[in-house]
GROMACS .gro file of C-alpha atoms in nm:
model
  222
    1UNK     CA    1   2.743  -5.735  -6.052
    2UNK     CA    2   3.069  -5.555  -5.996
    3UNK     CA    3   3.310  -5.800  -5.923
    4UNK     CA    4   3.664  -5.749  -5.653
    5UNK     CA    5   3.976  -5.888  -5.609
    6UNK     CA    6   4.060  -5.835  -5.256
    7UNK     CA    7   4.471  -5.759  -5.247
    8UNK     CA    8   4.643  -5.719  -4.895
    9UNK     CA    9   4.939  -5.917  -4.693
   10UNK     CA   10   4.706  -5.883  -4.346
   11UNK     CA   11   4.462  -6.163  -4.316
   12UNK     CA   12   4.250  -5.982  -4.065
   13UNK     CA   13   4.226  -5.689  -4.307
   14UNK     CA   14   4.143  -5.913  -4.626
   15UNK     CA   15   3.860  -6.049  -4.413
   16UNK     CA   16   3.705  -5.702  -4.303
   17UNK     CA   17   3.665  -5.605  -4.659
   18UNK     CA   18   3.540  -5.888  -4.758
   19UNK     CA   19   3.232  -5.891  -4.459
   20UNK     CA   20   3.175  -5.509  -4.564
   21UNK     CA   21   3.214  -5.617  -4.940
   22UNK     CA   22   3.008  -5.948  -4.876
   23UNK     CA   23   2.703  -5.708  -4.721
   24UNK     CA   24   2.637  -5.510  -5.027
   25UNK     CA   25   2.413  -5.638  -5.327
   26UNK     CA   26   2.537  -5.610  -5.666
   27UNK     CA   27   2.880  -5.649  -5.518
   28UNK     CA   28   3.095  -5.978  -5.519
   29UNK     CA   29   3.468  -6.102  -5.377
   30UNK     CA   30   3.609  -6.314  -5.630
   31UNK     CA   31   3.912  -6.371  -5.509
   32UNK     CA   32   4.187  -6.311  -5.210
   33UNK     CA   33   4.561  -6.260  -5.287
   34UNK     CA   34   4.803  -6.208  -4.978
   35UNK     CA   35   5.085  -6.065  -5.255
   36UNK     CA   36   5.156  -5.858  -5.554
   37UNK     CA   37   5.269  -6.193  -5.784
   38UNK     CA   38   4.945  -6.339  -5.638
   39UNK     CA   39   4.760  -6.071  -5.766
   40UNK     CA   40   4.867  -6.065  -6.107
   41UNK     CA   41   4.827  -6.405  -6.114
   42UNK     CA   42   4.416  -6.406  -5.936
   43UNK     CA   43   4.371  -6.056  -6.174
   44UNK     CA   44   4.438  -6.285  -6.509
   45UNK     CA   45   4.243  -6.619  -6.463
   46UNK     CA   46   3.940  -6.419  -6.246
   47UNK     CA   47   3.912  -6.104  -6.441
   48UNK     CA   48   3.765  -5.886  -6.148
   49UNK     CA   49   3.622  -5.575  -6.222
   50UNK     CA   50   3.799  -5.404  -5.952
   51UNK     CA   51   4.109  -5.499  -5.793
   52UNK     CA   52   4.147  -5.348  -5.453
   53UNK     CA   53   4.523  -5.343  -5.384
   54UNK     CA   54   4.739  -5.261  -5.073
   55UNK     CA   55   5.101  -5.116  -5.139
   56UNK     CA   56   5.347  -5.228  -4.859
   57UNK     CA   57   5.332  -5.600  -4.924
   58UNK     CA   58   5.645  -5.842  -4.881
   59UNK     CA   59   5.777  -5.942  -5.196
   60UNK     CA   60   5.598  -5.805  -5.508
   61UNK     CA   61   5.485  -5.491  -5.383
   62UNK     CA   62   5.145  -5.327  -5.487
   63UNK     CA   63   5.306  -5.070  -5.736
   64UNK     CA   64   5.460  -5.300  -5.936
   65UNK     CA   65   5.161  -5.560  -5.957
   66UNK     CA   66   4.955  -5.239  -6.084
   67UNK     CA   67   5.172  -5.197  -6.347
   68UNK     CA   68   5.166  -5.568  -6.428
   69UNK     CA   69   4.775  -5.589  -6.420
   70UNK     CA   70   4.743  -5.245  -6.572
   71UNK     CA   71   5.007  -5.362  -6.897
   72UNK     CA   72   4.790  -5.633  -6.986
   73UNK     CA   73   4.535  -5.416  -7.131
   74UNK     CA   74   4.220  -5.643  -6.958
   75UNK     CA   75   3.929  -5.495  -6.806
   76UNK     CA   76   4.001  -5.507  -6.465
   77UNK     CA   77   4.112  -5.179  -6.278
   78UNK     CA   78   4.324  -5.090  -5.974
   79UNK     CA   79   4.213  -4.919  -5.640
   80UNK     CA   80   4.494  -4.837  -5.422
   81UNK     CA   81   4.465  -4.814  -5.065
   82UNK     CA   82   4.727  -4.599  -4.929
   83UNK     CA   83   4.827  -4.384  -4.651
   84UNK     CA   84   4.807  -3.973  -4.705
   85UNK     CA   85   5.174  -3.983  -4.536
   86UNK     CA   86   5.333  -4.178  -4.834
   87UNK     CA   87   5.308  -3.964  -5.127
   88UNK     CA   88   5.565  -4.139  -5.299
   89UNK     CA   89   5.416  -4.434  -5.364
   90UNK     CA   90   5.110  -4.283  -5.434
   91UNK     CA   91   5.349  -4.080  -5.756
   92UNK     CA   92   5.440  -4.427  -5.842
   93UNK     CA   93   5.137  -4.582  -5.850
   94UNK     CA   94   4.985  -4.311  -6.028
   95UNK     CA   95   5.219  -4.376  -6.315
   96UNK     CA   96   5.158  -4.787  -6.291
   97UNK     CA   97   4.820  -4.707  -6.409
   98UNK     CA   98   4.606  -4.711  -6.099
   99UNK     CA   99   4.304  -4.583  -6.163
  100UNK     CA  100   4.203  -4.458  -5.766
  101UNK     CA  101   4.339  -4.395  -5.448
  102UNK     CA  102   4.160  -4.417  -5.072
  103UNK     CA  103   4.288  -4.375  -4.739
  104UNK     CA  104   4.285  -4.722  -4.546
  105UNK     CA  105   4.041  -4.524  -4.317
  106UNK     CA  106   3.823  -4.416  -4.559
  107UNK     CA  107   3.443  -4.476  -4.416
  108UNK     CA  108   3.279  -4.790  -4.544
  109UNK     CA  109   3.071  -4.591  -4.796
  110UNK     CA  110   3.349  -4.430  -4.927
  111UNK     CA  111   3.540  -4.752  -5.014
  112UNK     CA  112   3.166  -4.888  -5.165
  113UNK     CA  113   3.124  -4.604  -5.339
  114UNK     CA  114   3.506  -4.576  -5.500
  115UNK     CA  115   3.477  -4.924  -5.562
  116UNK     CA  116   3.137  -4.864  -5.814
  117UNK     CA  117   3.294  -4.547  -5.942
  118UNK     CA  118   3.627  -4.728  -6.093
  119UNK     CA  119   3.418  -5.000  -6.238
  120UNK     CA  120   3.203  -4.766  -6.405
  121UNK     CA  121   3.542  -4.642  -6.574
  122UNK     CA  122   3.614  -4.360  -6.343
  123UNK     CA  123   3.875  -4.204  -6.140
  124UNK     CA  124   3.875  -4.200  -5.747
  125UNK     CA  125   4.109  -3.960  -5.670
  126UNK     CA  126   3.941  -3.600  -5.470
  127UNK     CA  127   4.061  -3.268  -5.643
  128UNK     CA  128   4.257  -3.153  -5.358
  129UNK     CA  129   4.434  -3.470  -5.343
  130UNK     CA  130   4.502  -3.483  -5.747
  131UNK     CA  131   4.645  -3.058  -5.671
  132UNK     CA  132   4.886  -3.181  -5.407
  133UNK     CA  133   5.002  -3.466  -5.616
  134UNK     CA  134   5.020  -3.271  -5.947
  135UNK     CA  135   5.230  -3.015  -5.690
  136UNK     CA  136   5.446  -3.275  -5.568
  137UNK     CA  137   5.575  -3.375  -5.923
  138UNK     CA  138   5.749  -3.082  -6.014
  139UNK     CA  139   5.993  -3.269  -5.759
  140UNK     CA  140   5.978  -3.589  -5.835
  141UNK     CA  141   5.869  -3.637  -6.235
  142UNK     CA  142   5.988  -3.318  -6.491
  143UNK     CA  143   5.777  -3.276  -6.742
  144UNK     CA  144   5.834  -3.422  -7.069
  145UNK     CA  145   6.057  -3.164  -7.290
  146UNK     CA  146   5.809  -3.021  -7.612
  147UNK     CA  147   5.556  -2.839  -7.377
  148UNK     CA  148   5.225  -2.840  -7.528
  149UNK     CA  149   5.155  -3.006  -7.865
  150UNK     CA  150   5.425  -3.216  -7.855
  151UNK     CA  151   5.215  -3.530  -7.731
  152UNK     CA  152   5.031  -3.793  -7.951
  153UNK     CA  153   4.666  -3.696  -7.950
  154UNK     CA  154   4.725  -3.329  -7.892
  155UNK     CA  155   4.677  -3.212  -8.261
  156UNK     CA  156   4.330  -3.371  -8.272
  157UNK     CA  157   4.147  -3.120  -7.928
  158UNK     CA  158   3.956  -2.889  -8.015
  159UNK     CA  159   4.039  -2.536  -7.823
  160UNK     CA  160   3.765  -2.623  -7.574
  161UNK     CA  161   3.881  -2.992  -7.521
  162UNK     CA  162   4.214  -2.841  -7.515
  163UNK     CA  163   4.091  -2.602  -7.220
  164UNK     CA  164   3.894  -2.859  -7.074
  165UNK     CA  165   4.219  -3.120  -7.031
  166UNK     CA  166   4.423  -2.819  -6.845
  167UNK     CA  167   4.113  -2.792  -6.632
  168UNK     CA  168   4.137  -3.189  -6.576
  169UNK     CA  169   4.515  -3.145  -6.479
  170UNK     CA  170   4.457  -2.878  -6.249
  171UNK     CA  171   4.216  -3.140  -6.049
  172UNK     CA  172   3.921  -2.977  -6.123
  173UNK     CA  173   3.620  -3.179  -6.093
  174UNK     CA  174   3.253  -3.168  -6.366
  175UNK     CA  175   3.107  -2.910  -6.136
  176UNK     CA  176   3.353  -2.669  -6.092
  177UNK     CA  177   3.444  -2.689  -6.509
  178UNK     CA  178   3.067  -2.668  -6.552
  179UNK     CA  179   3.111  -2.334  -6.357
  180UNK     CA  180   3.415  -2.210  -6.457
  181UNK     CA  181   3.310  -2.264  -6.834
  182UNK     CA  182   2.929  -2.156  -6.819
  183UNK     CA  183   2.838  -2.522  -6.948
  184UNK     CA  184   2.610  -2.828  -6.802
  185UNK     CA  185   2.762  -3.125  -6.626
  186UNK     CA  186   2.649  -3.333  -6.882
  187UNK     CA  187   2.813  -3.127  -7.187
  188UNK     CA  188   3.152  -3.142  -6.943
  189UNK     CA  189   3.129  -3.514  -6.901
  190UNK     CA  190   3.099  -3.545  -7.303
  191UNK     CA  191   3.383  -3.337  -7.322
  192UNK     CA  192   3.573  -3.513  -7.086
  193UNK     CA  193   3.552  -3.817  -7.245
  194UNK     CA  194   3.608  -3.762  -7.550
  195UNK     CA  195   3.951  -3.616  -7.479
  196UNK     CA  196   4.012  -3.940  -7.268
  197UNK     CA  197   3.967  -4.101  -7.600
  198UNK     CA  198   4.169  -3.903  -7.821
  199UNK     CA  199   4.466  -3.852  -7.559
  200UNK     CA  200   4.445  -4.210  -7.487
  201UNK     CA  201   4.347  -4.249  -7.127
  202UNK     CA  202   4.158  -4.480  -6.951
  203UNK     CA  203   4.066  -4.232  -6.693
  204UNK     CA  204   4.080  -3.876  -6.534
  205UNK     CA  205   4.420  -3.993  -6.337
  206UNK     CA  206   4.606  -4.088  -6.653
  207UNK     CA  207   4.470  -3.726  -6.821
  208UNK     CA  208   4.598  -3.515  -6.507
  209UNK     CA  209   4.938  -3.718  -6.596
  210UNK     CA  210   4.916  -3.635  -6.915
  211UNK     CA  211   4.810  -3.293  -6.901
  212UNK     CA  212   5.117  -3.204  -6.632
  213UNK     CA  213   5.361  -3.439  -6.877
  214UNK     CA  214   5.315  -3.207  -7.173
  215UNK     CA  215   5.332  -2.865  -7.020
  216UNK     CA  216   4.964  -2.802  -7.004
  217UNK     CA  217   4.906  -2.785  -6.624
  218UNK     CA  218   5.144  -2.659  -6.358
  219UNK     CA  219   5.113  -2.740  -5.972
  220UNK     CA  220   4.997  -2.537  -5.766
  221UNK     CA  221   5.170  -2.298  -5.462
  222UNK     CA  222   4.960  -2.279  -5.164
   0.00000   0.00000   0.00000
């Protein structure tokens, strides 16, 4: 049973996702919050798997109760429902320690199925979406000075982990690594996470972060 904190400041829309929610076995609303310091509050005493979290609330706004949920260290992860127009917060949000992004008009199935995916430990976030962002923060977050090998975690890759993380950062997905490199999925998803593990990150998100942070990806020009 996957279990979702519903997060938004519009009743009507709280209600929607939790018919749609409500309509899918192995699949449960916990709880409702109509705020970010709600949130927090519902995310420590219910413990939801998933906390699906608007951004423009009044008050405590979305980014900031991500970061609050995220700091705790508890199981439960953040999906952030944004619009593709507000890039910004998506940056921020990406450093609170969301761990997926969908559109607010994202088709039902797409919401179920990024919903499973970030309880199963995953990132939501599609590879032409993670490029535009990793472009985007050449403007708004510098990497960290030291380039490559100056981050915790670093020393311990192997060369192909090490090539494997840059691939991550780029916002490339299993397949396309599985391609690029001449390996199976399945060898690139045990590759994958074990350089979650020895970086330190919870998911692909936080590993495109900190691949761009220590001068090991670059964004793209298109």
């Amino acid at each position: 049973m996957t279990t979702v904190l519903i997060v938004d400041d519009q009743p009507l829309q709280r209600y929607g996702f939790r018919l749609l929610l409500g309509s899918v076995p192995g699949t449960e609303v916990v709880g409702e919050a109509a705020h970010g310091a709600e949130a927090v509050r519902l995310a420590a005493e219910l413990r939801p798997d998933v906390v699906l979290m608007d951004v423009r609330m009044p008050g405590l706004d979305g980014i900031e109760a991500t970061r609050r949920i995220t700091a705790t260290g508890d199981r439960s992860r953040v999906l952030v429902l944004t619009t593709f127009d507000l890039d910004e917060y998506v940056h921020a949000a990406l450093r609170a320690g969301a761990s997926g992004f969908l559109l607010k008009d994202a088709r039902p199935e797409e919401l179920l199925s990024g919903i499973r995916a970030v309880a199963a430990g995953d990132a939501v976030i599609a590879p032409a979406l993670t490029r535009r962002l990793l472009r985007d923060f050449a403007h708004l977050a510098p990497p960290r000075p030291g380039g490559p090998g100056a981050g915790r975690g670093l020393d311990s890759l192997t060369d192909r982990e090490r090539e494997i993380l840059v691939a991550v950062g780029q916002g490339w997905n299993n397949a396309e690594i599985a391609s690029h490199f001449v390996l199976s999925e399945s060898t690139v998803k045990t590759h994958v996470g074990r350089v979650l593990a020895k970086i330190g990150a919870r998911d692909r998100i936080q590993a495109v972060i900190f691949a761009y942070d220590h001068g090991l990806a670059h964004p793209h020009t298109e």
